[in-house]
Amino acid sequence: METENGTAGEAPCPLVESYKYVLLPLTYSSVFLLGLLLNGAMLWLSCCRAKEWTCTTVHLVNLAVADLLYLCSLPLLIVNYILQDTWPFGELLCKLVRFLFYANLYGSILLLTCISVHRFLGVCYPIRSLPYRTRRLAAIGTAASWALVFLQLLPTLVYARTGVINNHTVCYDMTSPENLNSYYPYGMALTASGFLFPFLIILVCYCLMIKSLIQTAGDTNPVGSAARAKSIRTILLVCGLFAVCLLPFHVTRIIYLFIRVYRVTDCQLFQRWSLFYKIWRPLVSLNSCINPLLYFLSGTPLQQFSSKFRICYFISLDHSPEHSTITNKIVQA
């Protein structure tokens, strides 16, 4: 049994959380092993097998790096829960682990947004968007995403800290109980900027893509069919990622944080939503295993080369300077 205090140490609520000491080590261990395998394979294929990076490769390699940095922090959490929520690694590593979790989470969401916008432009405006679908702009977009994530998460390094509960040191998930009042508006702002706004952008992109794909469904061109299949796979996988991992986590996190700040004296309600949130929190880590599937479902480097060869072949039938320029841009896209 564990005790967590309210907003200012009022009316402590006992929480029965013995499930954490079995569920979390098993979940984090599985994510760690599977994530290392998939992200390592993706990086190896991208760096050693892909002769030329595309815009999507730039985004996915950054996703893999973010996943691997987070995965490296999981052994600390596994030890923490094996020791029954006792943190033996000090406050600095506590801050680092919490920062890496949210950096991976919101970095992944922004990179998925970049991928979705790139796919949207390629499907809905395949020719007009060519000047904007370059590796250079993909790299700039990726760098801007990381800069935004770092600025969003700077307060996390202040709020994350260790404390003592029942005579053992813990690493607080969000912050210590006495700081929850000030953490609450930050947590809401982080959810809005890091999850809600990018999610709405992705939703709009995919609705427009689906509309465009339906309108061109009768096209028998094999190149167009391959592009549609790739786009449909991307839509399904990203929507599945949000449905299974990201959306439930943020919904339960918002409700749990609200209850901790404003309804902590309702111990039954507190216990129920603490259970929901702390079950979904490790499950959101599955995004580190799902992200690499975007690479494998988007096609191998050989398939990408083959698709580009076919596109360039059809365009090269017209030897006009305009089409020659388009061919060069497609190869680099």
PDB file of N, CA and C in Angstrom, residues 4 6 11-12 21 26 33 42 46 104 108 114 116 123 136 157 214 230 241 250 253-254 266 286 289-290 297 309 312:
ATOM      1  N   GLU A   4      -0.229   8.686  -1.349  1.00  0.00           N
ATOM      2  CA  GLU A   4       0.090   9.879  -2.117  1.00  0.00           C
ATOM      3  C   GLU A   4      -0.725  11.029  -1.568  1.00  0.00           C
ATOM      4  N   GLY A   6      -2.329  15.014  -1.358  1.00  0.00           N
ATOM      5  CA  GLY A   6      -3.064  15.901  -2.242  1.00  0.00           C
ATOM      6  C   GLY A   6      -2.246  17.110  -2.616  1.00  0.00           C
ATOM      7  N   ALA A  11      -5.266  15.348   3.477  1.00  0.00           N
ATOM      8  CA  ALA A  11      -6.054  14.118   3.368  1.00  0.00           C
ATOM      9  C   ALA A  11      -5.384  13.061   2.509  1.00  0.00           C
ATOM     10  N   PRO A  12      -4.322  12.445   3.032  1.00  0.00           N
ATOM     11  CA  PRO A  12      -3.641  11.430   2.231  1.00  0.00           C
ATOM     12  C   PRO A  12      -4.551  10.261   1.887  1.00  0.00           C
ATOM     13  N   TYR A  21       4.326  -3.720  -9.651  1.00  0.00           N
ATOM     14  CA  TYR A  21       5.600  -4.413  -9.474  1.00  0.00           C
ATOM     15  C   TYR A  21       5.711  -5.672 -10.324  1.00  0.00           C
ATOM     16  N   LEU A  26       7.529  -6.190 -16.539  1.00  0.00           N
ATOM     17  CA  LEU A  26       7.292  -7.035 -17.716  1.00  0.00           C
ATOM     18  C   LEU A  26       7.069  -6.188 -18.972  1.00  0.00           C
ATOM     19  N   LEU A  33      13.377  -4.740 -25.240  1.00  0.00           N
ATOM     20  CA  LEU A  33      13.969  -5.733 -26.143  1.00  0.00           C
ATOM     21  C   LEU A  33      13.438  -5.583 -27.566  1.00  0.00           C
ATOM     22  N   MET A  42      16.038  -0.756 -38.188  1.00  0.00           N
ATOM     23  CA  MET A  42      15.692   0.361 -39.056  1.00  0.00           C
ATOM     24  C   MET A  42      16.896   1.276 -39.294  1.00  0.00           C
ATOM     25  N   SER A  46      18.713   1.929 -42.859  1.00  0.00           N
ATOM     26  CA  SER A  46      18.785   3.305 -43.362  1.00  0.00           C
ATOM     27  C   SER A  46      20.224   3.735 -43.622  1.00  0.00           C
ATOM     28  N   ASN A 104      10.673  11.690 -26.033  1.00  0.00           N
ATOM     29  CA  ASN A 104      10.324  10.662 -27.004  1.00  0.00           C
ATOM     30  C   ASN A 104       8.858  10.764 -27.413  1.00  0.00           C
ATOM     31  N   SER A 108       8.084  12.207 -31.022  1.00  0.00           N
ATOM     32  CA  SER A 108       7.461  11.256 -31.951  1.00  0.00           C
ATOM     33  C   SER A 108       6.201  11.839 -32.578  1.00  0.00           C
ATOM     34  N   CYS A 114       5.076  15.698 -39.170  1.00  0.00           N
ATOM     35  CA  CYS A 114       5.875  16.021 -40.364  1.00  0.00           C
ATOM     36  C   CYS A 114       5.670  14.971 -41.463  1.00  0.00           C
ATOM     37  N   SER A 116       3.078  13.038 -41.847  1.00  0.00           N
ATOM     38  CA  SER A 116       1.701  13.126 -42.343  1.00  0.00           C
ATOM     39  C   SER A 116       1.539  14.290 -43.303  1.00  0.00           C
ATOM     40  N   VAL A 123       0.235  13.238 -51.877  1.00  0.00           N
ATOM     41  CA  VAL A 123      -0.992  12.637 -52.399  1.00  0.00           C
ATOM     42  C   VAL A 123      -1.895  13.685 -53.043  1.00  0.00           C
ATOM     43  N   ARG A 136      16.400  18.806 -47.671  1.00  0.00           N
ATOM     44  CA  ARG A 136      16.837  19.976 -46.896  1.00  0.00           C
ATOM     45  C   ARG A 136      15.704  20.503 -46.023  1.00  0.00           C
ATOM     46  N   LEU A 157      12.369  19.446 -16.362  1.00  0.00           N
ATOM     47  CA  LEU A 157      13.618  19.286 -15.634  1.00  0.00           C
ATOM     48  C   LEU A 157      13.561  19.950 -14.253  1.00  0.00           C
ATOM     49  N   ILE A 214      -9.931   8.398 -52.521  1.00  0.00           N
ATOM     50  CA  ILE A 214     -11.214   7.877 -53.010  1.00  0.00           C
ATOM     51  C   ILE A 214     -11.487   8.377 -54.422  1.00  0.00           C
ATOM     52  N   LYS A 230       0.766   2.675 -50.232  1.00  0.00           N
ATOM     53  CA  LYS A 230       1.694   3.174 -49.217  1.00  0.00           C
ATOM     54  C   LYS A 230       1.010   4.202 -48.323  1.00  0.00           C
ATOM     55  N   LEU A 241      -1.750   3.852 -34.017  1.00  0.00           N
ATOM     56  CA  LEU A 241      -0.838   4.299 -32.958  1.00  0.00           C
ATOM     57  C   LEU A 241      -1.533   5.286 -32.027  1.00  0.00           C
ATOM     58  N   HIS A 250      -3.268  10.257 -23.026  1.00  0.00           N
ATOM     59  CA  HIS A 250      -3.485  11.670 -22.721  1.00  0.00           C
ATOM     60  C   HIS A 250      -4.836  11.893 -22.047  1.00  0.00           C
ATOM     61  N   ARG A 253      -4.351  10.716 -18.504  1.00  0.00           N
ATOM     62  CA  ARG A 253      -3.421  11.617 -17.806  1.00  0.00           C
ATOM     63  C   ARG A 253      -4.117  12.911 -17.388  1.00  0.00           C
ATOM     64  N   ILE A 254      -4.925  13.491 -18.277  1.00  0.00           N
ATOM     65  CA  ILE A 254      -5.633  14.730 -17.953  1.00  0.00           C
ATOM     66  C   ILE A 254      -6.586  14.516 -16.778  1.00  0.00           C
ATOM     67  N   ASP A 266     -11.463  12.255  -2.726  1.00  0.00           N
ATOM     68  CA  ASP A 266     -12.338  11.152  -3.150  1.00  0.00           C
ATOM     69  C   ASP A 266     -11.434   9.952  -3.472  1.00  0.00           C
ATOM     70  N   LEU A 286       4.830   1.660 -26.054  1.00  0.00           N
ATOM     71  CA  LEU A 286       4.781   0.797 -27.237  1.00  0.00           C
ATOM     72  C   LEU A 286       4.998   1.582 -28.531  1.00  0.00           C
ATOM     73  N   CYS A 289       8.021   0.800 -30.331  1.00  0.00           N
ATOM     74  CA  CYS A 289       8.049  -0.417 -31.141  1.00  0.00           C
ATOM     75  C   CYS A 289       7.229  -0.260 -32.414  1.00  0.00           C
ATOM     76  N   ILE A 290       6.207   0.612 -32.370  1.00  0.00           N
ATOM     77  CA  ILE A 290       5.332   0.786 -33.524  1.00  0.00           C
ATOM     78  C   ILE A 290       5.949   1.728 -34.550  1.00  0.00           C
ATOM     79  N   LEU A 297       6.656  -0.711 -43.459  1.00  0.00           N
ATOM     80  CA  LEU A 297       5.428  -0.686 -44.242  1.00  0.00           C
ATOM     81  C   LEU A 297       5.475   0.337 -45.368  1.00  0.00           C
ATOM     82  N   PHE A 309      12.208   4.662 -60.146  1.00  0.00           N
ATOM     83  CA  PHE A 309      12.642   4.331 -61.504  1.00  0.00           C
ATOM     84  C   PHE A 309      11.454   4.344 -62.457  1.00  0.00           C
ATOM     85  N   CYS A 312      10.276   7.969 -63.029  1.00  0.00           N
ATOM     86  CA  CYS A 312      11.211   8.680 -63.910  1.00  0.00           C
ATOM     87  C   CYS A 312      11.117   8.158 -65.343  1.00  0.00           C
TER      88      CYS A 312
END
